[in-house]
PDB file of C-alpha atoms in Angstrom:
ATOM      1  CA  UNK A   1      10.634  -8.307  18.169  1.00  0.00           C
ATOM      2  CA  UNK A   2       9.128  -9.405  14.982  1.00  0.00           C
ATOM      3  CA  UNK A   3       7.857  -7.133  12.529  1.00  0.00           C
ATOM      4  CA  UNK A   4       5.048  -8.204   9.953  1.00  0.00           C
ATOM      5  CA  UNK A   5       6.040  -5.908   7.146  1.00  0.00           C
ATOM      6  CA  UNK A   6       9.727  -7.087   7.644  1.00  0.00           C
ATOM      7  CA  UNK A   7       8.774 -10.614   7.173  1.00  0.00           C
ATOM      8  CA  UNK A   8       6.976  -9.475   4.143  1.00  0.00           C
ATOM      9  CA  UNK A   9      10.032  -7.874   2.781  1.00  0.00           C
ATOM     10  CA  UNK A  10      12.262 -10.929   3.737  1.00  0.00           C
ATOM     11  CA  UNK A  11       9.814 -13.298   1.796  1.00  0.00           C
ATOM     12  CA  UNK A  12       8.938 -15.143   5.308  1.00  0.00           C
ATOM     13  CA  UNK A  13       5.497 -14.233   4.823  1.00  0.00           C
ATOM     14  CA  UNK A  14       3.179 -14.139   1.777  1.00  0.00           C
ATOM     15  CA  UNK A  15       1.800 -11.244   0.193  1.00  0.00           C
ATOM     16  CA  UNK A  16       0.654  -9.808  -3.326  1.00  0.00           C
ATOM     17  CA  UNK A  17       3.842  -8.099  -4.118  1.00  0.00           C
ATOM     18  CA  UNK A  18       3.413  -5.452  -6.732  1.00  0.00           C
ATOM     19  CA  UNK A  19       6.855  -4.156  -7.065  1.00  0.00           C
ATOM     20  CA  UNK A  20       9.998  -4.637  -5.277  1.00  0.00           C
ATOM     21  CA  UNK A  21      13.541  -3.005  -5.615  1.00  0.00           C
ATOM     22  CA  UNK A  22      16.656  -1.936  -3.276  1.00  0.00           C
ATOM     23  CA  UNK A  23      14.451   0.942  -1.614  1.00  0.00           C
ATOM     24  CA  UNK A  24      11.020  -0.690  -1.188  1.00  0.00           C
ATOM     25  CA  UNK A  25       8.093  -3.044  -1.424  1.00  0.00           C
ATOM     26  CA  UNK A  26       4.858  -2.753  -2.651  1.00  0.00           C
ATOM     27  CA  UNK A  27       1.894  -4.983  -1.743  1.00  0.00           C
ATOM     28  CA  UNK A  28      -1.970  -5.381  -1.726  1.00  0.00           C
ATOM     29  CA  UNK A  29      -3.380  -4.582   1.647  1.00  0.00           C
ATOM     30  CA  UNK A  30      -5.153  -7.705   2.991  1.00  0.00           C
ATOM     31  CA  UNK A  31      -8.441  -5.548   3.966  1.00  0.00           C
ATOM     32  CA  UNK A  32      -8.443  -3.007   1.246  1.00  0.00           C
ATOM     33  CA  UNK A  33     -10.565   0.196   1.331  1.00  0.00           C
ATOM     34  CA  UNK A  34     -11.326  -0.424  -2.243  1.00  0.00           C
ATOM     35  CA  UNK A  35      -9.663  -3.433  -4.296  1.00  0.00           C
ATOM     36  CA  UNK A  36      -6.112  -2.549  -5.650  1.00  0.00           C
ATOM     37  CA  UNK A  37      -5.351  -0.741  -1.927  1.00  0.00           C
ATOM     38  CA  UNK A  38      -1.375  -0.766  -2.044  1.00  0.00           C
ATOM     39  CA  UNK A  39       0.826  -0.500   0.791  1.00  0.00           C
ATOM     40  CA  UNK A  40       4.410   0.855   0.119  1.00  0.00           C
ATOM     41  CA  UNK A  41       7.086   0.216   2.731  1.00  0.00           C
ATOM     42  CA  UNK A  42      10.825   0.570   2.938  1.00  0.00           C
ATOM     43  CA  UNK A  43      12.900  -2.362   2.953  1.00  0.00           C
ATOM     44  CA  UNK A  44      14.763  -1.290   5.944  1.00  0.00           C
ATOM     45  CA  UNK A  45      12.907  -1.007   9.176  1.00  0.00           C
ATOM     46  CA  UNK A  46      11.868   2.000  10.106  1.00  0.00           C
ATOM     47  CA  UNK A  47       8.749   3.101  12.443  1.00  0.00           C
ATOM     48  CA  UNK A  48       7.948   6.418  11.340  1.00  0.00           C
ATOM     49  CA  UNK A  49       8.413   9.140   8.562  1.00  0.00           C
ATOM     50  CA  UNK A  50      11.005  10.990  10.730  1.00  0.00           C
ATOM     51  CA  UNK A  51      12.924   7.647  11.245  1.00  0.00           C
ATOM     52  CA  UNK A  52      13.515   7.424   7.593  1.00  0.00           C
ATOM     53  CA  UNK A  53      16.752   8.584   6.200  1.00  0.00           C
ATOM     54  CA  UNK A  54      16.263   8.347   2.462  1.00  0.00           C
ATOM     55  CA  UNK A  55      12.980  10.252   2.052  1.00  0.00           C
ATOM     56  CA  UNK A  56      13.329  11.201  -1.540  1.00  0.00           C
ATOM     57  CA  UNK A  57      13.864   7.664  -2.934  1.00  0.00           C
ATOM     58  CA  UNK A  58      11.121   6.155  -1.141  1.00  0.00           C
ATOM     59  CA  UNK A  59       8.766   8.705  -2.036  1.00  0.00           C
ATOM     60  CA  UNK A  60       9.621   8.750  -5.919  1.00  0.00           C
ATOM     61  CA  UNK A  61       8.108   4.876  -5.370  1.00  0.00           C
ATOM     62  CA  UNK A  62       5.107   5.999  -4.014  1.00  0.00           C
ATOM     63  CA  UNK A  63       4.654   9.060  -6.643  1.00  0.00           C
ATOM     64  CA  UNK A  64       5.263   6.256  -9.303  1.00  0.00           C
ATOM     65  CA  UNK A  65       2.735   3.779  -7.782  1.00  0.00           C
ATOM     66  CA  UNK A  66       0.000   6.231  -7.308  1.00  0.00           C
ATOM     67  CA  UNK A  67       0.275   6.558 -11.179  1.00  0.00           C
ATOM     68  CA  UNK A  68       0.419   3.055 -11.639  1.00  0.00           C
ATOM     69  CA  UNK A  69      -2.684   2.534  -9.627  1.00  0.00           C
ATOM     70  CA  UNK A  70      -4.609   5.181 -11.646  1.00  0.00           C
ATOM     71  CA  UNK A  71      -3.566   3.646 -15.238  1.00  0.00           C
ATOM     72  CA  UNK A  72      -3.422  -0.129 -14.233  1.00  0.00           C
ATOM     73  CA  UNK A  73      -7.216   0.183 -12.515  1.00  0.00           C
ATOM     74  CA  UNK A  74      -8.501   2.753 -14.744  1.00  0.00           C
ATOM     75  CA  UNK A  75      -8.931   4.753 -11.558  1.00  0.00           C
ATOM     76  CA  UNK A  76     -10.024   8.783 -11.539  1.00  0.00           C
ATOM     77  CA  UNK A  77      -7.555   9.522  -8.770  1.00  0.00           C
ATOM     78  CA  UNK A  78      -5.721   8.052  -5.403  1.00  0.00           C
ATOM     79  CA  UNK A  79      -5.752   8.749  -1.890  1.00  0.00           C
ATOM     80  CA  UNK A  80      -2.449   8.463  -0.633  1.00  0.00           C
ATOM     81  CA  UNK A  81      -1.864   8.580   3.380  1.00  0.00           C
ATOM     82  CA  UNK A  82       0.237   7.329   5.984  1.00  0.00           C
ATOM     83  CA  UNK A  83       0.094   7.226  10.013  1.00  0.00           C
ATOM     84  CA  UNK A  84       2.718   8.079  12.364  1.00  0.00           C
ATOM     85  CA  UNK A  85       2.408   5.744  15.586  1.00  0.00           C
ATOM     86  CA  UNK A  86      -1.218   6.572  16.057  1.00  0.00           C
ATOM     87  CA  UNK A  87      -3.489   4.456  14.140  1.00  0.00           C
ATOM     88  CA  UNK A  88      -0.348   2.610  12.816  1.00  0.00           C
ATOM     89  CA  UNK A  89      -1.393  -0.987  12.927  1.00  0.00           C
ATOM     90  CA  UNK A  90       2.088  -2.125  12.026  1.00  0.00           C
ATOM     91  CA  UNK A  91       5.036  -0.401  13.433  1.00  0.00           C
ATOM     92  CA  UNK A  92       6.593  -0.146  10.167  1.00  0.00           C
ATOM     93  CA  UNK A  93       6.473   2.731   7.957  1.00  0.00           C
ATOM     94  CA  UNK A  94       3.752   2.363   5.459  1.00  0.00           C
ATOM     95  CA  UNK A  95       1.803   4.584   2.724  1.00  0.00           C
ATOM     96  CA  UNK A  96      -1.443   3.751   1.826  1.00  0.00           C
ATOM     97  CA  UNK A  97      -2.486   4.139  -1.865  1.00  0.00           C
ATOM     98  CA  UNK A  98      -5.960   3.677  -2.476  1.00  0.00           C
ATOM     99  CA  UNK A  99      -7.701   4.051  -5.962  1.00  0.00           C
ATOM    100  CA  UNK A 100     -10.474   6.680  -6.057  1.00  0.00           C
ATOM    101  CA  UNK A 101     -13.352   7.199  -8.426  1.00  0.00           C
ATOM    102  CA  UNK A 102     -16.059   9.765  -8.285  1.00  0.00           C
ATOM    103  CA  UNK A 103     -18.866   8.740  -6.036  1.00  0.00           C
ATOM    104  CA  UNK A 104     -17.343   5.714  -4.553  1.00  0.00           C
ATOM    105  CA  UNK A 105     -18.511   6.027  -1.270  1.00  0.00           C
ATOM    106  CA  UNK A 106     -15.322   7.105   0.615  1.00  0.00           C
ATOM    107  CA  UNK A 107     -16.546   9.592   3.135  1.00  0.00           C
ATOM    108  CA  UNK A 108     -13.872  11.283   5.621  1.00  0.00           C
ATOM    109  CA  UNK A 109     -11.558   8.801   7.383  1.00  0.00           C
ATOM    110  CA  UNK A 110     -14.186   6.101   8.358  1.00  0.00           C
ATOM    111  CA  UNK A 111     -13.470   3.718   5.621  1.00  0.00           C
ATOM    112  CA  UNK A 112     -15.333   0.551   4.920  1.00  0.00           C
ATOM    113  CA  UNK A 113     -13.098  -2.589   4.394  1.00  0.00           C
ATOM    114  CA  UNK A 114     -13.744  -5.193   1.853  1.00  0.00           C
ATOM    115  CA  UNK A 115     -11.804  -8.504   1.176  1.00  0.00           C
ATOM    116  CA  UNK A 116     -10.686 -10.177  -2.189  1.00  0.00           C
ATOM    117  CA  UNK A 117     -12.994 -13.280  -3.336  1.00  0.00           C
ATOM    118  CA  UNK A 118     -10.023 -15.381  -3.966  1.00  0.00           C
ATOM    119  CA  UNK A 119      -6.070 -15.294  -4.294  1.00  0.00           C
ATOM    120  CA  UNK A 120      -6.857 -15.141  -7.897  1.00  0.00           C
ATOM    121  CA  UNK A 121      -8.786 -12.136  -7.631  1.00  0.00           C
ATOM    122  CA  UNK A 122      -6.327 -10.414  -5.438  1.00  0.00           C
ATOM    123  CA  UNK A 123      -3.412 -11.484  -8.008  1.00  0.00           C
ATOM    124  CA  UNK A 124      -5.293  -9.894 -10.884  1.00  0.00           C
ATOM    125  CA  UNK A 125      -5.518  -6.430  -9.116  1.00  0.00           C
ATOM    126  CA  UNK A 126      -1.536  -6.761  -8.290  1.00  0.00           C
ATOM    127  CA  UNK A 127      -0.820  -7.609 -12.092  1.00  0.00           C
ATOM    128  CA  UNK A 128      -3.052  -4.593 -13.463  1.00  0.00           C
ATOM    129  CA  UNK A 129      -1.116  -2.438 -11.266  1.00  0.00           C
ATOM    130  CA  UNK A 130       2.252  -4.110 -12.090  1.00  0.00           C
ATOM    131  CA  UNK A 131       1.876  -3.989 -15.704  1.00  0.00           C
ATOM    132  CA  UNK A 132       2.316  -0.257 -15.522  1.00  0.00           C
ATOM    133  CA  UNK A 133       4.674   0.433 -12.876  1.00  0.00           C
TER     134      UNK A 133
END
């Protein structure tokens, strides 16, 4: 069975990659809650958090990237979340890191989605985060 995120990890599908190492890959969500919204995925295919053997190294990357999103995008904070099976659109563990600012309009879990105007705009957001990661 094909996995969208495994294809991105393997370089078989395009993505705006922010970071990549032996543990995890991070890239921009194609339908971000706010621009700069990242997904962080383990390189190894695991479906849920309970399937992940090396939790510490993976969440060290998540922690680092949450800070990079704040610094790189001059955000007041971040929203960090993940689903396990229910509401998990791709059955590959992934953590959302969403830049947040006061009065940004995010209410509860009914998130409006937006799109990048162009590949160049998406790359500029990826580069801003990449510079501080």
